mmCIF file of C-alpha atoms in Angstrom:
data_model
loop_
_atom_site.group_PDB
_atom_site.id
_atom_site.type_symbol
_atom_site.label_atom_id
_atom_site.label_comp_id
_atom_site.label_asym_id
_atom_site.label_seq_id
_atom_site.Cartn_x
_atom_site.Cartn_y
_atom_site.Cartn_z
ATOM 1 C CA UNK A 207 -33.107 5.242 16.122
ATOM 2 C CA UNK A 208 -29.892 4.918 14.131
ATOM 3 C CA UNK A 209 -28.551 1.633 12.851
ATOM 4 C CA UNK A 210 -25.249 0.209 14.076
ATOM 5 C CA UNK A 211 -22.454 -1.474 12.147
ATOM 6 C CA UNK A 212 -20.270 -3.892 14.097
ATOM 7 C CA UNK A 213 -17.155 -5.819 13.172
ATOM 8 C CA UNK A 214 -15.089 -8.159 15.299
ATOM 9 C CA UNK A 215 -11.627 -9.517 14.586
ATOM 10 C CA UNK A 216 -8.777 -11.199 16.433
ATOM 11 C CA UNK A 217 -5.235 -9.853 16.168
ATOM 12 C CA UNK A 218 -2.133 -11.857 17.001
ATOM 13 C CA UNK A 219 -0.665 -9.480 19.562
ATOM 14 C CA UNK A 220 -1.205 -8.692 23.255
ATOM 15 C CA UNK A 221 -3.783 -6.062 24.191
ATOM 16 C CA UNK A 222 -1.338 -3.338 25.181
ATOM 17 C CA UNK A 223 0.334 -3.540 21.758
ATOM 18 C CA UNK A 224 -2.957 -3.359 19.919
ATOM 19 C CA UNK A 225 -4.086 -0.456 22.119
ATOM 20 C CA UNK A 226 -0.829 1.367 21.356
ATOM 21 C CA UNK A 227 -1.400 0.896 17.621
ATOM 22 C CA UNK A 228 -4.688 2.818 17.956
ATOM 23 C CA UNK A 229 -3.509 5.522 20.383
ATOM 24 C CA UNK A 230 0.065 6.311 19.339
ATOM 25 C CA UNK A 231 -0.158 8.684 16.345
ATOM 26 C CA UNK A 232 2.962 7.428 14.544
ATOM 27 C CA UNK A 233 1.633 3.891 14.792
ATOM 28 C CA UNK A 234 -1.953 4.807 13.837
ATOM 29 C CA UNK A 235 -0.722 6.450 10.644
ATOM 30 C CA UNK A 236 1.002 3.224 9.613
ATOM 31 C CA UNK A 237 -2.187 1.167 9.276
ATOM 32 C CA UNK A 238 -5.296 3.343 9.248
ATOM 33 C CA UNK A 239 -7.093 3.673 5.904
ATOM 34 C CA UNK A 240 -7.909 1.686 2.758
ATOM 35 C CA UNK A 241 -5.164 -0.161 0.881
ATOM 36 C CA UNK A 242 -2.954 2.050 -1.224
ATOM 37 C CA UNK A 243 -3.635 5.094 0.965
ATOM 38 C CA UNK A 244 -0.862 6.923 2.843
ATOM 39 C CA UNK A 245 -2.069 8.505 6.087
ATOM 40 C CA UNK A 246 -0.348 11.567 7.551
ATOM 41 C CA UNK A 247 -1.239 12.784 11.042
ATOM 42 C CA UNK A 248 -1.227 16.586 11.200
ATOM 43 C CA UNK A 249 -2.055 16.892 14.885
ATOM 44 C CA UNK A 250 -2.859 14.430 17.647
ATOM 45 C CA UNK A 251 -4.112 15.011 21.162
ATOM 46 C CA UNK A 252 -5.262 11.545 22.102
ATOM 47 C CA UNK A 253 -7.228 12.017 25.297
ATOM 48 C CA UNK A 254 -10.865 12.798 26.164
ATOM 49 C CA UNK A 255 -11.905 16.007 24.394
ATOM 50 C CA UNK A 256 -8.782 15.962 22.236
ATOM 51 C CA UNK A 257 -8.594 15.148 18.543
ATOM 52 C CA UNK A 258 -6.502 13.553 15.842
ATOM 53 C CA UNK A 259 -6.465 15.436 12.535
ATOM 54 C CA UNK A 260 -5.105 13.618 9.498
ATOM 55 C CA UNK A 261 -5.131 13.412 5.741
ATOM 56 C CA UNK A 262 -5.088 10.343 3.523
ATOM 57 C CA UNK A 263 -3.458 10.457 0.091
ATOM 58 C CA UNK A 264 -4.594 8.045 -2.597
ATOM 59 C CA UNK A 265 -2.480 6.658 -5.450
ATOM 60 C CA UNK A 266 -4.556 8.788 -7.853
ATOM 61 C CA UNK A 267 -3.384 11.971 -6.091
ATOM 62 C CA UNK A 268 -6.649 12.474 -4.182
ATOM 63 C CA UNK A 269 -6.545 13.745 -0.587
ATOM 64 C CA UNK A 270 -9.170 13.072 2.063
ATOM 65 C CA UNK A 271 -9.136 14.723 5.475
ATOM 66 C CA UNK A 272 -10.411 12.985 8.603
ATOM 67 C CA UNK A 273 -10.896 13.937 12.206
ATOM 68 C CA UNK A 274 -11.295 11.817 15.345
ATOM 69 C CA UNK A 275 -12.618 13.596 18.446
ATOM 70 C CA UNK A 276 -12.019 11.439 21.504
ATOM 71 C CA UNK A 277 -14.669 10.875 24.148
ATOM 72 C CA UNK A 278 -13.296 8.085 26.261
ATOM 73 C CA UNK A 279 -10.020 6.242 26.658
ATOM 74 C CA UNK A 280 -9.794 3.389 29.165
ATOM 75 C CA UNK A 281 -6.494 1.655 28.432
ATOM 76 C CA UNK A 282 -6.167 -1.018 27.279
ATOM 77 C CA UNK A 283 -9.839 -1.945 26.934
ATOM 78 C CA UNK A 284 -12.131 0.781 25.585
ATOM 79 C CA UNK A 285 -11.773 3.618 23.122
ATOM 80 C CA UNK A 286 -14.648 5.869 22.055
ATOM 81 C CA UNK A 287 -14.367 8.652 19.502
ATOM 82 C CA UNK A 288 -16.349 10.618 16.927
ATOM 83 C CA UNK A 289 -15.248 9.943 13.367
ATOM 84 C CA UNK A 290 -15.784 12.548 10.609
ATOM 85 C CA UNK A 291 -14.525 13.621 7.250
ATOM 86 C CA UNK A 292 -12.765 16.924 7.630
ATOM 87 C CA UNK A 293 -10.811 19.640 5.786
ATOM 88 C CA UNK A 294 -7.404 21.310 6.275
ATOM 89 C CA UNK A 295 -8.903 23.598 8.933
ATOM 90 C CA UNK A 296 -10.219 20.623 10.946
ATOM 91 C CA UNK A 297 -13.860 21.458 10.281
ATOM 92 C CA UNK A 298 -16.352 18.613 9.950
ATOM 93 C CA UNK A 299 -17.039 18.021 6.259
ATOM 94 C CA UNK A 300 -19.492 15.984 4.216
ATOM 95 C CA UNK A 301 -18.496 12.792 2.463
ATOM 96 C CA UNK A 302 -16.372 13.215 -0.646
ATOM 97 C CA UNK A 303 -18.011 10.034 -1.963
ATOM 98 C CA UNK A 304 -21.287 11.888 -2.484
ATOM 99 C CA UNK A 305 -24.656 10.804 -1.195
ATOM 100 C CA UNK A 306 -25.780 11.322 2.383
ATOM 101 C CA UNK A 307 -23.016 9.541 4.251
ATOM 102 C CA UNK A 308 -23.328 10.502 7.956
ATOM 103 C CA UNK A 309 -21.121 13.445 8.931
ATOM 104 C CA UNK A 310 -20.479 12.070 12.407
ATOM 105 C CA UNK A 311 -20.026 8.430 13.343
ATOM 106 C CA UNK A 312 -19.655 7.363 16.940
ATOM 107 C CA UNK A 313 -16.927 4.719 17.041
ATOM 108 C CA UNK A 314 -16.625 2.366 20.003
ATOM 109 C CA UNK A 315 -13.642 0.006 20.069
ATOM 110 C CA UNK A 316 -13.465 -2.719 22.718
ATOM 111 C CA UNK A 317 -10.205 -4.620 23.220
ATOM 112 C CA UNK A 318 -10.461 -8.065 24.847
ATOM 113 C CA UNK A 319 -7.847 -10.671 25.724
ATOM 114 C CA UNK A 320 -8.300 -13.917 23.816
ATOM 115 C CA UNK A 321 -5.551 -16.227 24.974
ATOM 116 C CA UNK A 322 -2.372 -14.448 23.944
ATOM 117 C CA UNK A 323 -4.230 -12.611 21.220
ATOM 118 C CA UNK A 324 -6.557 -9.626 21.262
ATOM 119 C CA UNK A 325 -10.118 -9.462 19.990
ATOM 120 C CA UNK A 326 -11.306 -6.079 18.775
ATOM 121 C CA UNK A 327 -15.026 -5.358 18.629
ATOM 122 C CA UNK A 328 -15.747 -2.156 16.769
ATOM 123 C CA UNK A 329 -19.102 -0.514 16.392
ATOM 124 C CA UNK A 330 -20.016 2.458 14.245
ATOM 125 C CA UNK A 331 -23.249 4.369 14.527
ATOM 126 C CA UNK A 332 -24.343 7.727 13.085
ATOM 127 C CA UNK A 333 -25.123 10.412 15.616
ATOM 128 C CA UNK A 334 -26.771 13.802 15.178
ATOM 129 C CA UNK A 335 -27.671 12.404 11.758
ATOM 130 C CA UNK A 336 -30.423 13.426 9.366
ATOM 131 C CA UNK A 337 -32.977 10.832 8.238
ATOM 132 C CA UNK A 338 -31.249 10.707 4.852
ATOM 133 C CA UNK A 339 -27.864 10.068 6.515
ATOM 134 C CA UNK A 340 -29.338 7.267 8.632
ATOM 135 C CA UNK A 341 -30.879 5.702 5.500
ATOM 136 C CA UNK A 342 -27.588 5.820 3.604
ATOM 137 C CA UNK A 343 -25.836 4.208 6.550
ATOM 138 C CA UNK A 344 -28.434 1.415 6.814
ATOM 139 C CA UNK A 345 -28.119 0.691 3.120
ATOM 140 C CA UNK A 346 -24.343 0.493 3.329
ATOM 141 C CA UNK A 347 -24.293 -1.528 6.526
ATOM 142 C CA UNK A 348 -24.926 -4.949 5.010
ATOM 143 C CA UNK A 349 -22.269 -4.351 2.416
ATOM 144 C CA UNK A 350 -19.745 -3.235 5.027
ATOM 145 C CA UNK A 351 -20.161 -6.548 6.826
ATOM 146 C CA UNK A 352 -18.725 -8.195 3.726
ATOM 147 C CA UNK A 353 -21.594 -8.719 1.381
ATOM 148 C CA UNK A 354 -25.316 -8.324 1.445
ATOM 149 C CA UNK A 355 -26.064 -11.680 2.997
ATOM 150 C CA UNK A 356 -26.915 -14.969 1.352
ATOM 151 C CA UNK A 357 -29.749 -13.621 -0.756
ATOM 152 C CA UNK A 358 -27.320 -11.422 -2.630
ATOM 153 C CA UNK A 359 -24.907 -14.095 -3.866
ATOM 154 C CA UNK A 360 -26.410 -14.059 -7.350
ATOM 155 C CA UNK A 361 -26.380 -10.294 -7.349
ATOM 156 C CA UNK A 362 -22.725 -10.209 -6.334
ATOM 157 C CA UNK A 363 -21.886 -12.504 -9.248
ATOM 158 C CA UNK A 364 -23.786 -10.383 -11.732
ATOM 159 C CA UNK A 365 -22.087 -7.224 -10.540
ATOM 160 C CA UNK A 366 -18.640 -8.801 -10.578
ATOM 161 C CA UNK A 367 -18.957 -10.034 -14.159
ATOM 162 C CA UNK A 368 -19.690 -6.416 -15.070
ATOM 163 C CA UNK B 5 -33.045 18.287 -4.314
ATOM 164 C CA UNK B 6 -31.679 14.821 -3.739
ATOM 165 C CA UNK B 7 -28.981 13.520 -6.038
ATOM 166 C CA UNK B 8 -29.560 10.164 -7.725
ATOM 167 C CA UNK B 9 -27.147 8.301 -5.478
ATOM 168 C CA UNK B 10 -29.029 9.485 -2.386
ATOM 169 C CA UNK B 11 -32.296 8.258 -3.923
ATOM 170 C CA UNK B 12 -30.780 4.836 -4.591
ATOM 171 C CA UNK B 13 -29.384 4.565 -1.087
ATOM 172 C CA UNK B 14 -32.681 5.594 0.469
ATOM 173 C CA UNK B 15 -34.396 2.969 -1.689
ATOM 174 C CA UNK B 16 -31.933 0.285 -0.545
ATOM 175 C CA UNK B 17 -32.183 1.235 3.130
ATOM 176 C CA UNK B 18 -35.247 -0.973 3.513
ATOM 177 C CA UNK B 19 -34.696 -4.768 3.967
ATOM 178 C CA UNK B 20 -37.848 -5.696 2.000
ATOM 179 C CA UNK B 21 -36.675 -3.624 -0.939
ATOM 180 C CA UNK B 22 -33.209 -5.193 -0.743
ATOM 181 C CA UNK B 23 -34.860 -8.603 -0.850
ATOM 182 C CA UNK B 24 -36.925 -7.534 -3.883
ATOM 183 C CA UNK B 25 -33.703 -6.474 -5.620
ATOM 184 C CA UNK B 26 -32.135 -9.846 -4.762
ATOM 185 C CA UNK B 27 -35.143 -11.687 -6.196
ATOM 186 C CA UNK B 28 -35.036 -9.625 -9.420
ATOM 187 C CA UNK B 29 -31.366 -10.578 -9.790
ATOM 188 C CA UNK B 30 -32.687 -14.068 -10.528
ATOM 189 C CA UNK B 31 -34.856 -12.741 -13.352
ATOM 190 C CA UNK B 32 -37.803 -10.456 -13.957
ATOM 191 C CA UNK B 33 -40.975 -10.981 -11.941
ATOM 192 C CA UNK B 34 -44.542 -9.736 -11.799
ATOM 193 C CA UNK B 35 -45.994 -7.897 -8.826
ATOM 194 C CA UNK B 36 -47.837 -11.056 -7.754
ATOM 195 C CA UNK B 37 -44.658 -13.121 -7.939
ATOM 196 C CA UNK B 38 -42.774 -10.497 -5.914
ATOM 197 C CA UNK B 39 -45.513 -10.219 -3.313
ATOM 198 C CA UNK B 40 -45.665 -13.938 -2.514
ATOM 199 C CA UNK B 41 -42.557 -14.454 -0.328
ATOM 200 C CA UNK B 42 -43.387 -11.503 1.918
ATOM 201 C CA UNK B 43 -47.040 -12.085 2.702
ATOM 202 C CA UNK B 44 -47.610 -8.341 2.646
ATOM 203 C CA UNK B 45 -50.470 -6.533 0.958
ATOM 204 C CA UNK B 46 -50.576 -5.555 -2.699
ATOM 205 C CA UNK B 47 -50.533 -1.823 -1.878
ATOM 206 C CA UNK B 48 -47.464 -2.342 0.321
ATOM 207 C CA UNK B 49 -45.487 -4.189 -2.361
ATOM 208 C CA UNK B 50 -46.575 -1.635 -4.956
ATOM 209 C CA UNK B 51 -45.301 1.150 -2.725
ATOM 210 C CA UNK B 52 -41.909 -0.546 -2.457
ATOM 211 C CA UNK B 53 -41.777 -1.046 -6.226
ATOM 212 C CA UNK B 54 -42.607 2.614 -6.849
ATOM 213 C CA UNK B 55 -39.719 3.663 -4.605
ATOM 214 C CA UNK B 56 -37.311 1.344 -6.421
ATOM 215 C CA UNK B 57 -38.549 2.647 -9.778
ATOM 216 C CA UNK B 58 -38.219 6.294 -8.769
ATOM 217 C CA UNK B 59 -34.662 5.561 -7.712
ATOM 218 C CA UNK B 60 -33.994 4.097 -11.156
ATOM 219 C CA UNK B 61 -33.091 0.675 -9.796
ATOM 220 C CA UNK B 62 -35.874 -1.290 -11.502
ATOM 221 C CA UNK B 63 -37.994 -0.806 -14.610
ATOM 222 C CA UNK B 64 -41.227 -2.235 -15.962
ATOM 223 C CA UNK B 65 -41.429 -4.525 -18.922
ATOM 224 C CA UNK B 66 -44.054 -3.957 -21.570
ATOM 225 C CA UNK B 67 -45.928 -7.277 -21.437
ATOM 226 C CA UNK B 68 -49.495 -6.030 -21.675
ATOM 227 C CA UNK B 69 -51.105 -7.807 -18.728
ATOM 228 C CA UNK B 70 -48.435 -8.483 -16.176
ATOM 229 C CA UNK B 71 -45.802 -5.699 -16.574
ATOM 230 C CA UNK B 72 -42.942 -7.652 -15.019
ATOM 231 C CA UNK B 73 -40.297 -5.721 -13.142
ATOM 232 C CA UNK B 74 -36.642 -5.927 -14.163
ATOM 233 C CA UNK B 75 -33.467 -4.938 -12.355
ATOM 234 C CA UNK B 76 -31.402 -2.104 -13.869
ATOM 235 C CA UNK B 77 -28.027 -3.589 -13.150
ATOM 236 C CA UNK B 78 -25.908 -0.580 -14.139
ATOM 237 C CA UNK B 79 -27.877 1.656 -11.816
ATOM 238 C CA UNK B 80 -27.351 -0.759 -8.966
ATOM 239 C CA UNK B 81 -23.640 -0.997 -9.700
ATOM 240 C CA UNK B 82 -23.258 2.731 -9.011
ATOM 241 C CA UNK B 83 -24.386 2.263 -5.421
ATOM 242 C CA UNK B 84 -22.339 -0.864 -4.839
ATOM 243 C CA UNK B 85 -19.172 0.949 -5.939
ATOM 244 C CA UNK B 86 -19.998 3.494 -3.251
ATOM 245 C CA UNK B 87 -20.577 0.726 -0.688
ATOM 246 C CA UNK B 88 -17.267 -0.882 -1.558
ATOM 247 C CA UNK B 89 -15.382 2.325 -0.805
ATOM 248 C CA UNK B 90 -16.951 2.378 2.608
ATOM 249 C CA UNK B 91 -16.492 -1.362 3.261
ATOM 250 C CA UNK B 92 -12.849 -1.043 2.272
ATOM 251 C CA UNK B 93 -12.104 1.304 5.146
ATOM 252 C CA UNK B 94 -12.371 -1.185 8.020
ATOM 253 C CA UNK B 95 -11.587 -4.343 6.039
ATOM 254 C CA UNK B 96 -8.352 -2.845 4.675
ATOM 255 C CA UNK B 97 -7.443 -1.021 7.890
ATOM 256 C CA UNK B 98 -7.732 -4.263 9.858
ATOM 257 C CA UNK B 99 -5.636 -6.124 7.275
ATOM 258 C CA UNK B 100 -3.005 -3.397 7.524
ATOM 259 C CA UNK B 101 -3.183 -3.444 11.346
ATOM 260 C CA UNK B 102 -2.533 -7.200 11.171
ATOM 261 C CA UNK B 103 0.595 -6.609 9.069
ATOM 262 C CA UNK B 104 1.749 -3.738 11.278
ATOM 263 C CA UNK B 105 1.436 -5.850 14.445
ATOM 264 C CA UNK B 106 3.290 -8.728 12.786
ATOM 265 C CA UNK B 107 6.164 -6.386 11.846
ATOM 266 C CA UNK B 108 6.628 -5.254 15.414
ATOM 267 C CA UNK B 109 6.806 -8.746 16.891
ATOM 268 C CA UNK B 110 10.443 -8.379 17.884
ATOM 269 C CA UNK B 111 9.953 -5.109 19.809
#
């Protein structure tokens, strides 16, 4: 059974606005991706069975392709899609980072009202993954949550001093 | 044939092995010292240590009797760089979403 990564965060905007930021391609391109990356949406068909195809350009001139295949959209509360690395032809591709990063990640995003703000709960889980992909995901999971937990404080310091 | 990063990640996929790595960050330790916090059998801890060694994350010292295990910090750093790239995706995206939503407040 595959592991699951979850992250929850509150955004200072009403739900409809936050939903729009995820489901309007021009808006999605403005924020999706690591810092320093510019995201360009090549095609977007944001409804069940449709897909968003995009590339992300890094400051070092690198280009990564990504693909979201939508399963479920229930505005403004639930969005479910399959997240993959891709290529210019919109095929599913392996991770450019190397290692056995899962080729397909099921992404579930729940949008909840919290006063005037919106809480997003996102979960990521490999699907149709090999054992090696599931292992790589499990290993990365703790780090994705912002550190490897209390027992790794010393380790974090050692690695940072470099 | 698995590449070395895959071996490291497979080694770190187990919570007991991650805890062993965390303990070795405090300094080298013998098998007995490593076994104590887990209350698991000697063969079980030895199996975990073999996996970490094969992945190149720990090495054995040469003290004749006890052969303490030591962390290979550079080897571990390779996998944490990889983790950071992955962690950056949602952490950064959410920071950027925050900024984007703040920009549009007058809409």
